PDB file of C-alpha atoms in Angstrom:
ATOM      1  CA  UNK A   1      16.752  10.314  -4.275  1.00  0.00           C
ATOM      2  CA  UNK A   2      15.109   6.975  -2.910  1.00  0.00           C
ATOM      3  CA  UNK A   3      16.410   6.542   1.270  1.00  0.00           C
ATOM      4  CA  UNK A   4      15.647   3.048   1.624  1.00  0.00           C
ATOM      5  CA  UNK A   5      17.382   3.184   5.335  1.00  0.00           C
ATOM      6  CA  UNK A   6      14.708   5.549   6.087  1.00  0.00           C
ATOM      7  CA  UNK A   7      11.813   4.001   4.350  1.00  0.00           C
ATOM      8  CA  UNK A   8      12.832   0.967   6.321  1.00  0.00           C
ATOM      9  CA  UNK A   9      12.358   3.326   9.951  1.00  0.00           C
ATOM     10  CA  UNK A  10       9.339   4.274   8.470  1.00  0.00           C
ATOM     11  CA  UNK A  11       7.629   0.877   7.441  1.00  0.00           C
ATOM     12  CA  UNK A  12       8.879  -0.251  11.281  1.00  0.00           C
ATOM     13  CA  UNK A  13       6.707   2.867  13.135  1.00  0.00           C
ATOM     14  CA  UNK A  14       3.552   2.102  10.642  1.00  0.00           C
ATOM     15  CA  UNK A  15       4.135  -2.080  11.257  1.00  0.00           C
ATOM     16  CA  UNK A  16       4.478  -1.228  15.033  1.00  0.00           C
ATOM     17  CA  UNK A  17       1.162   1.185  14.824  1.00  0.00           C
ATOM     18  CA  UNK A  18      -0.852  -1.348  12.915  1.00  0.00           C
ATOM     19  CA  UNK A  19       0.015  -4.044  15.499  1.00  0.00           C
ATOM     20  CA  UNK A  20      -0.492  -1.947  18.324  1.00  0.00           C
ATOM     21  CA  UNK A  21      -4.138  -0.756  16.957  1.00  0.00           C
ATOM     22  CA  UNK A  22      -5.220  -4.445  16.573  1.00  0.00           C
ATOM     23  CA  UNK A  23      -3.732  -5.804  19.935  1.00  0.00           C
ATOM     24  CA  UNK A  24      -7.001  -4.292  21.248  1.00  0.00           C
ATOM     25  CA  UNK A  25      -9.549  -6.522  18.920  1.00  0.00           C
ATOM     26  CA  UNK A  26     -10.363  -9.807  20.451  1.00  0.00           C
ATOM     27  CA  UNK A  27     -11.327 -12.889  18.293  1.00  0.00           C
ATOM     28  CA  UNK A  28     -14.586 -11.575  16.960  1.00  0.00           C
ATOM     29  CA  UNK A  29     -13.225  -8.416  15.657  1.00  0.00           C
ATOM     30  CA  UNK A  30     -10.664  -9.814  13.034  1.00  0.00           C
ATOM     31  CA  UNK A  31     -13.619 -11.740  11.269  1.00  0.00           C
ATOM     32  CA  UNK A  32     -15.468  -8.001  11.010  1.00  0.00           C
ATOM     33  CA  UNK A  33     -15.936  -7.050   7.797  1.00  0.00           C
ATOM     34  CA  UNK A  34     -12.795  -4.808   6.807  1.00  0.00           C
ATOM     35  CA  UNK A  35     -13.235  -1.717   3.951  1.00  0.00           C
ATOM     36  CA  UNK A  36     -12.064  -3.772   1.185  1.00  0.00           C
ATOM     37  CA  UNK A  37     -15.094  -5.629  -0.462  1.00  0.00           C
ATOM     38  CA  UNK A  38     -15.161  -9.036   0.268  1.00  0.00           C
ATOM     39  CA  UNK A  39     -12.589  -9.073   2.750  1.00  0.00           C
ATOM     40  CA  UNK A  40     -12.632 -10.100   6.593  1.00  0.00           C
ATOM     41  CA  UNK A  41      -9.908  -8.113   8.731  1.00  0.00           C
ATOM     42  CA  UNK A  42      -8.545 -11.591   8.664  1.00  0.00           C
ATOM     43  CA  UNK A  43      -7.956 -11.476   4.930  1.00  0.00           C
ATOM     44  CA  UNK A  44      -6.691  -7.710   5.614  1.00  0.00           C
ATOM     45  CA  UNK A  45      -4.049  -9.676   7.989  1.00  0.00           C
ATOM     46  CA  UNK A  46      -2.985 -12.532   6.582  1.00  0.00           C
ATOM     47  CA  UNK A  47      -2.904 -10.228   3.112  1.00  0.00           C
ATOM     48  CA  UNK A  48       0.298  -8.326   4.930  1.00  0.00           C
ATOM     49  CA  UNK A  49       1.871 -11.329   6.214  1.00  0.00           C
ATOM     50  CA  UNK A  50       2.049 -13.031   2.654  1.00  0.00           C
ATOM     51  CA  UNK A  51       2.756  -9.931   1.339  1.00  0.00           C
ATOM     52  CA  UNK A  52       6.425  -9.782   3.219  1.00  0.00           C
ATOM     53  CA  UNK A  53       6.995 -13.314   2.614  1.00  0.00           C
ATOM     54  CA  UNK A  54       6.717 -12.167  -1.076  1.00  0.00           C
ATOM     55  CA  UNK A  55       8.732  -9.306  -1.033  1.00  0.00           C
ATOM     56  CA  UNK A  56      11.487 -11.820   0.507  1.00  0.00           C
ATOM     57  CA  UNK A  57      10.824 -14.112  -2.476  1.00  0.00           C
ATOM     58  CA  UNK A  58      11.935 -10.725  -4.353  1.00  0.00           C
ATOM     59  CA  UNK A  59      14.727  -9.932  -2.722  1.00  0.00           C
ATOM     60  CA  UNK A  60      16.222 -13.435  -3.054  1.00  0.00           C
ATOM     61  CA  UNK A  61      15.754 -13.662  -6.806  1.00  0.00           C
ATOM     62  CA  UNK A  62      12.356 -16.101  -6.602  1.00  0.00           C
ATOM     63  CA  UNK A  63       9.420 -14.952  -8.222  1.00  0.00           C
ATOM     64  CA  UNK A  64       7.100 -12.831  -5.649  1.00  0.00           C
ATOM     65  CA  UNK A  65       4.451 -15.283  -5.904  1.00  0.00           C
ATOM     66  CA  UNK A  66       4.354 -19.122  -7.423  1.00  0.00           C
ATOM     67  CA  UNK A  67       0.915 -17.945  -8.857  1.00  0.00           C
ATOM     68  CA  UNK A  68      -2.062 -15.314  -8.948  1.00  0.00           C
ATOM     69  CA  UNK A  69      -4.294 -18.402  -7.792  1.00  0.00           C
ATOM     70  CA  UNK A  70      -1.951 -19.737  -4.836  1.00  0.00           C
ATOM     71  CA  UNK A  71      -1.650 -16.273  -3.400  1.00  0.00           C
ATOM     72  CA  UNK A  72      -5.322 -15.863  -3.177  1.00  0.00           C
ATOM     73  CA  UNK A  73      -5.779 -19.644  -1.673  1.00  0.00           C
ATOM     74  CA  UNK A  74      -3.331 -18.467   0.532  1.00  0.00           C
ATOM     75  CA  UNK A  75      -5.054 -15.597   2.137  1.00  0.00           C
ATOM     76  CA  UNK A  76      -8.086 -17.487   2.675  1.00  0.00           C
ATOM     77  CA  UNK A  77      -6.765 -20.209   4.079  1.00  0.00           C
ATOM     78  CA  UNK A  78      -5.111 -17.476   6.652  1.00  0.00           C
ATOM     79  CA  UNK A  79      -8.026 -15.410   6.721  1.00  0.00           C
ATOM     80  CA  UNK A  80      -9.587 -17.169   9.732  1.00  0.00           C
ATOM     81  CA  UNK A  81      -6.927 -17.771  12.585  1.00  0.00           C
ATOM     82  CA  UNK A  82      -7.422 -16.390  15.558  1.00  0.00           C
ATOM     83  CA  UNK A  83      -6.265 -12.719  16.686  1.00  0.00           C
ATOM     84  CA  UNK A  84      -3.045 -14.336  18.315  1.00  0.00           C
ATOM     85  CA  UNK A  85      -1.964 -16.268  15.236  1.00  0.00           C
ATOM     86  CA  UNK A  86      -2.593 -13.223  12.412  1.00  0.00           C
ATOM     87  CA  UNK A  87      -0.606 -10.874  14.960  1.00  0.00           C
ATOM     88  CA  UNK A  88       2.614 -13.027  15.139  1.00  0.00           C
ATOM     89  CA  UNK A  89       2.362 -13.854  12.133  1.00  0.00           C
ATOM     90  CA  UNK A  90       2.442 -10.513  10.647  1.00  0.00           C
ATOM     91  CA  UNK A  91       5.463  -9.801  13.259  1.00  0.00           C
ATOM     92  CA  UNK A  92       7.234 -12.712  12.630  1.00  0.00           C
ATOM     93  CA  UNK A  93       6.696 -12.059   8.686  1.00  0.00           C
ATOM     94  CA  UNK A  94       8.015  -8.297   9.155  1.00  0.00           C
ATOM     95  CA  UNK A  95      11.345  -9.669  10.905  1.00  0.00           C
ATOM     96  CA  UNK A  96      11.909 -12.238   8.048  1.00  0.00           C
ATOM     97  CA  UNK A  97      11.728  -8.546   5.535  1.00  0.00           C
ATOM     98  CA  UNK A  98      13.956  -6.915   7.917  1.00  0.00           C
ATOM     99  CA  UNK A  99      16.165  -9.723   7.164  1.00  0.00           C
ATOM    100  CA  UNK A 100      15.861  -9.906   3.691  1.00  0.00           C
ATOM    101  CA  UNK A 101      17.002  -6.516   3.439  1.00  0.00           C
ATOM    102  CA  UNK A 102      19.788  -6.205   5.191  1.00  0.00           C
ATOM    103  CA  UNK A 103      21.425  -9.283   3.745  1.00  0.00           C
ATOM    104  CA  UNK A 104      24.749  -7.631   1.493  1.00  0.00           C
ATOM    105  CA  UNK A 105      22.764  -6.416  -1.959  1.00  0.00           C
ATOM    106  CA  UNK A 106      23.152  -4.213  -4.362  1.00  0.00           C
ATOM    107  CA  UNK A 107      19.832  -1.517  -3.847  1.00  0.00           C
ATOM    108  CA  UNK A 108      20.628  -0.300  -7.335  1.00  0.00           C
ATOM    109  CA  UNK A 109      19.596  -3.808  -9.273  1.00  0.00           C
ATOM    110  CA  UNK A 110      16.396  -4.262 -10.712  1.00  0.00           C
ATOM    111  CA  UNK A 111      13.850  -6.826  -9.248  1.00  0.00           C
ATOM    112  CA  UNK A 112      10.811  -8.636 -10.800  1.00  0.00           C
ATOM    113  CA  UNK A 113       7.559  -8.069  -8.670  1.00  0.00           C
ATOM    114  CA  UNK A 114       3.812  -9.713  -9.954  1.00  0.00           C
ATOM    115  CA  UNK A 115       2.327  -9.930 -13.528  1.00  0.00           C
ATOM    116  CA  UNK A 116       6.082  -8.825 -15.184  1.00  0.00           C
ATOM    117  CA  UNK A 117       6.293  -5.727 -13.409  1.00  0.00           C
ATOM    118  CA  UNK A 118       9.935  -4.183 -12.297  1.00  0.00           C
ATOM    119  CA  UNK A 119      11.509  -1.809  -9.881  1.00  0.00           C
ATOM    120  CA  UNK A 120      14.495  -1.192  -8.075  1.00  0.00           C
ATOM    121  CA  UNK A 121      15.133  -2.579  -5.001  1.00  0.00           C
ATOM    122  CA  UNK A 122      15.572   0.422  -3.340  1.00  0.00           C
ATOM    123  CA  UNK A 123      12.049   1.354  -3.871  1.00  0.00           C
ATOM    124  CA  UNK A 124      10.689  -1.979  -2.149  1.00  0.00           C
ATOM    125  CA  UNK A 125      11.060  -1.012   1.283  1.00  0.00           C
ATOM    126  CA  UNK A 126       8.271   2.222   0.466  1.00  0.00           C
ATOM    127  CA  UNK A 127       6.340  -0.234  -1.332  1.00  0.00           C
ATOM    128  CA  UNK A 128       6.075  -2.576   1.598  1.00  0.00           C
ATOM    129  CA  UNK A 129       5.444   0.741   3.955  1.00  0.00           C
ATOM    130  CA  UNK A 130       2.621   1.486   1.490  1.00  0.00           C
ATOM    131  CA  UNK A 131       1.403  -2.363   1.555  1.00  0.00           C
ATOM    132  CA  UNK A 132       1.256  -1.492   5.824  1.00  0.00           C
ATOM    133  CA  UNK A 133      -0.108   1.842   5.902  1.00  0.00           C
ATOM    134  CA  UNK A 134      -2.797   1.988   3.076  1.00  0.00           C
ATOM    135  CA  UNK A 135      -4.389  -1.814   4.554  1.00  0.00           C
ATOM    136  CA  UNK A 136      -4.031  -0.265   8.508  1.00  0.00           C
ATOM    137  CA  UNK A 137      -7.057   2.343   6.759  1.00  0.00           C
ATOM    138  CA  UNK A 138      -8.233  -0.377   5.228  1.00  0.00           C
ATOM    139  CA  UNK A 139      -9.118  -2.303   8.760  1.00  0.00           C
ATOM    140  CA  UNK A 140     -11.712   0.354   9.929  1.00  0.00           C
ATOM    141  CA  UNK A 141     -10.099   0.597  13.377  1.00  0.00           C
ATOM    142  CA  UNK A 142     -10.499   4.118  13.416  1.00  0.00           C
ATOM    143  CA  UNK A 143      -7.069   5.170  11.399  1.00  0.00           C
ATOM    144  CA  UNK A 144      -7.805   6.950   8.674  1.00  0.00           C
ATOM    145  CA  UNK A 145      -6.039   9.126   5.352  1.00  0.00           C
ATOM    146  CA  UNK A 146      -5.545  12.117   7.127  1.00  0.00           C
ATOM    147  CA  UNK A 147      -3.725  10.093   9.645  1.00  0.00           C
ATOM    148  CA  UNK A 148      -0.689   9.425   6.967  1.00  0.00           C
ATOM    149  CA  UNK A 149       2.734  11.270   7.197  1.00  0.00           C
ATOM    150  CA  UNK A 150       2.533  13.968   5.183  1.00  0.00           C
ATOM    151  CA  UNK A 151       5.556  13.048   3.131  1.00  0.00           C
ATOM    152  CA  UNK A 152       4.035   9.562   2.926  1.00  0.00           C
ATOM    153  CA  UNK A 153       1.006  11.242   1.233  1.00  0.00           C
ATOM    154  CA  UNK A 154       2.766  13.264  -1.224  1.00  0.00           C
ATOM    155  CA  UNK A 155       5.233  10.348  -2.302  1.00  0.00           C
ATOM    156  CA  UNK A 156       2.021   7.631  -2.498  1.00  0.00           C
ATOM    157  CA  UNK A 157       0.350  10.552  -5.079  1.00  0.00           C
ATOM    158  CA  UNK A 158       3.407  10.782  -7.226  1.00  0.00           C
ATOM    159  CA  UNK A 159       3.647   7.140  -7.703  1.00  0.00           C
ATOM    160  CA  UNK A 160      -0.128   6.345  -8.722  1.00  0.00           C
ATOM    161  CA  UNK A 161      -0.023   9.838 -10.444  1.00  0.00           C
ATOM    162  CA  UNK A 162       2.872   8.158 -12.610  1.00  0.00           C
ATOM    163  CA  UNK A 163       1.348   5.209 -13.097  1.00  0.00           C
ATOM    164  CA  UNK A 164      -1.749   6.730 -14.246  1.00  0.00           C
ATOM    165  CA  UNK A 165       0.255   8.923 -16.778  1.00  0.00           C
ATOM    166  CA  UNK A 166      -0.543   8.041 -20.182  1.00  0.00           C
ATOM    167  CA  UNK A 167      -3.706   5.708 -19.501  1.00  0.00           C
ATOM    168  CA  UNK A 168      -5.984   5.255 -22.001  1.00  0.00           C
ATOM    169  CA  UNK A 169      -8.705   5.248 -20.029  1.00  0.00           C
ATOM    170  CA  UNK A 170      -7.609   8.329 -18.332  1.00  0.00           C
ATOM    171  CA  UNK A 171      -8.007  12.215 -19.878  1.00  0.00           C
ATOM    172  CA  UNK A 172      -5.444  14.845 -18.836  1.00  0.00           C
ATOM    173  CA  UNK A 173      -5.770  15.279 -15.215  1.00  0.00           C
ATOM    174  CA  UNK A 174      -4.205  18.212 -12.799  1.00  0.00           C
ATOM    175  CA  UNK A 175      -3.927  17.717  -9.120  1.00  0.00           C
ATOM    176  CA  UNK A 176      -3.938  19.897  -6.844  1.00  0.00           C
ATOM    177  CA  UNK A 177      -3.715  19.943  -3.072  1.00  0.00           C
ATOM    178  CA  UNK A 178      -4.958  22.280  -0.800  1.00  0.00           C
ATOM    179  CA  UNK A 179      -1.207  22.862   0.456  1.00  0.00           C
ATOM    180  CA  UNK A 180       0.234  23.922  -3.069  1.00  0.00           C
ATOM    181  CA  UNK A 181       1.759  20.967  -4.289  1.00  0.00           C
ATOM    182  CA  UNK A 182       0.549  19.797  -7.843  1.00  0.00           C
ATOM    183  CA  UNK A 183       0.639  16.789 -10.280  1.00  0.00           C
ATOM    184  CA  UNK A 184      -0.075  16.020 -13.526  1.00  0.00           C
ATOM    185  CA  UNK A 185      -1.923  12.256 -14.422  1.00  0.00           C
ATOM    186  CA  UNK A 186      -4.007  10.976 -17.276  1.00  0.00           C
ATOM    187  CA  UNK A 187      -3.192  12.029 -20.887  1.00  0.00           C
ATOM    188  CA  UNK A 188      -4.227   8.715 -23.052  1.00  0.00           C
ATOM    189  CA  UNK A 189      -8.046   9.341 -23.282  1.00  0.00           C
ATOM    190  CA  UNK A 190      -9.911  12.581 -25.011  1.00  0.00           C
ATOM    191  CA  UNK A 191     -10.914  15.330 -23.199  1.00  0.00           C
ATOM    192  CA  UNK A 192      -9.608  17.461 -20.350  1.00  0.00           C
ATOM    193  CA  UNK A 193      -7.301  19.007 -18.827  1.00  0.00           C
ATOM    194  CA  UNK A 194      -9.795  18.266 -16.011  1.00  0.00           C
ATOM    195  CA  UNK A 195      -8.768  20.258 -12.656  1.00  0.00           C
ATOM    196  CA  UNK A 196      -9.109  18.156  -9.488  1.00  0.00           C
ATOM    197  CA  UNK A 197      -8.450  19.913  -6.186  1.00  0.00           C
ATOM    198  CA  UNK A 198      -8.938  19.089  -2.788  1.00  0.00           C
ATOM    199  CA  UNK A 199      -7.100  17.634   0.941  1.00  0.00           C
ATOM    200  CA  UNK A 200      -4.064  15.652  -0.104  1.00  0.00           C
ATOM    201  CA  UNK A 201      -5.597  12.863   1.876  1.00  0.00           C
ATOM    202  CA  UNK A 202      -8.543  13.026  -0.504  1.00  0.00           C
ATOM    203  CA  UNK A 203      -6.411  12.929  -3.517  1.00  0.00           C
ATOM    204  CA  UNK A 204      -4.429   9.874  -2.242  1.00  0.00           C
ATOM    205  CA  UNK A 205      -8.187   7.954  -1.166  1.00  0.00           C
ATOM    206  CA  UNK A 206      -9.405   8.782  -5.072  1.00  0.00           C
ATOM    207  CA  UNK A 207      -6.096   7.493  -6.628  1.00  0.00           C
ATOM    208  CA  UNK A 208      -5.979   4.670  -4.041  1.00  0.00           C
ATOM    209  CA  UNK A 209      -9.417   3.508  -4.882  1.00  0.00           C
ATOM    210  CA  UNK A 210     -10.513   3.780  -0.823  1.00  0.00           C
ATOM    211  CA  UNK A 211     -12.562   6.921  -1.610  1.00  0.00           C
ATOM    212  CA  UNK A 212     -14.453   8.406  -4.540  1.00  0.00           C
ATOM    213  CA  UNK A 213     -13.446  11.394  -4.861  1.00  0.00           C
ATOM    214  CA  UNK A 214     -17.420  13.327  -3.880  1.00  0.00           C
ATOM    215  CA  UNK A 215     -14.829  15.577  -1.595  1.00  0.00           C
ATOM    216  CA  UNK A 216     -13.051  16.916  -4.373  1.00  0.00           C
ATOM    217  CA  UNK A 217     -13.524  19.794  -6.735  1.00  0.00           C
ATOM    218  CA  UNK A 218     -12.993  19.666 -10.290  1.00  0.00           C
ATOM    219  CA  UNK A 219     -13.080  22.183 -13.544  1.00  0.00           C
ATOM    220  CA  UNK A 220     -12.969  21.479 -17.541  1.00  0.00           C
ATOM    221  CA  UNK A 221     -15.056  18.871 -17.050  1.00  0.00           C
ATOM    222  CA  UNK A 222     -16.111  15.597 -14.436  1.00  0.00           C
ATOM    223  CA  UNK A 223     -13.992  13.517 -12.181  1.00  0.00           C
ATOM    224  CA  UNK A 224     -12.154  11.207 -13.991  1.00  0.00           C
ATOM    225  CA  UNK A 225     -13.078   7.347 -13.796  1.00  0.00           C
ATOM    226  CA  UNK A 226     -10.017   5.824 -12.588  1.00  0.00           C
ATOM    227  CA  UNK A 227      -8.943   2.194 -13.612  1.00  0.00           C
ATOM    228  CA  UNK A 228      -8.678  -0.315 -10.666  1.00  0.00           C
ATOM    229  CA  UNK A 229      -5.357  -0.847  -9.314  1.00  0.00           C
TER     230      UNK A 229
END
């Protein structure tokens, strides 16, 4: 069952943690080279400030984004601003969400997100934590996987380990953490079941894309090459 009241507390502590972390850079640090290729910490930035705008777009029945091409333009025009500027605006953009969702709605109804996809509402507020959390790694400000609620972790797993399910390009897969907890992924290509086992925060980093997956060990056959996200 899907708390979005307490997704909501938990996207404020990880907004509030990423903002605190980068009050310390000064101007020269947000134009560092962040762990996502190509991107500045700027883009990082100015990435989760558009982002919320978007999800407001969702909540209020617009489409998340008016295109794949403005969205990028948008980021790098945002990319650059100074540390002051990217911090208030990624405050100021996290109010406007808060907003959004606690405007009368119905969490229940279905709403359209990028490229056709859908969800309920109720889940938004753990996508938007995820948005937060996942690009706070991504910064290289010394907040890492195995920094990441545990039941953040295991919730983050099930959802790429879902939407991995079936893939084509994806054999049979079997997850398991070094805590007990297990998933299943994979099924559309030949081969497997291939065994992969390892830190839950080394399971999310492979699934995620941010790591690949050298920490892990797997049986019936080799590490599965994961589609990007």
């Amino acid at each position: 069952m899907i708390d979005h009241e307490r997704d909501l507390a938990s996207l404020r502590e990880a907004t509030e943690r990423l903002l605190h972390d980068a009050a310390s850079w000064d101007n020269a640090s947000v134009a560092q080279p962040s762990r996502l290729p190509g991107w500045t910490r700027g883009h990082v930035l100015a990435h989760l400030a558009r982002n919320a705008d978007a999800l407001v777009n969702v909540f209020e029945g617009r489409p998340m984004y008016a295109s794949a091409e403005a969205r990028d333009a948008d980021i790098e025009r945002d990319a650059p601003r100074p540390l002051d500027v990217q911090l208030a605006d990624v405050r100021a953009t996290d109010e406007r969400f808060r907003a959004a969702t606690a405007a009368p709605g119905d969490w229940d109804r279905t709403v359209e997100l990028r490229n056709g996809v859908t969800d309920s509402a109720s889940r938004i507020p753990f996508r938007r934590w995820v948005e937060v959390a996942l690009h706070h790694v991504d910064l290289g400000c010394g907040y890492e996987l195995e920094d990441l609620p545990e039941e953040f972790v295991g919730r983050e797993i099930d959802f790429l380990a879902e939407r991995f399910a079936g893939h084509p390009d994806v054999p049979s897969t079997a997850l398991r953490a070094d805590d007990g907890r297990t998933w299943t992924t994979g099924g559309g290509a030949e081969g497997g079941p291939v065994d992969v086992s390892g830190p839950a925060a080394e399971l999310l980093g492979w699934l995620a894309g941010r790591r690949d997956g050298s920490a892990l060990k797997t049986g019936g056959g080799p590490l599965p090459q994961l589609p990007p996200l």
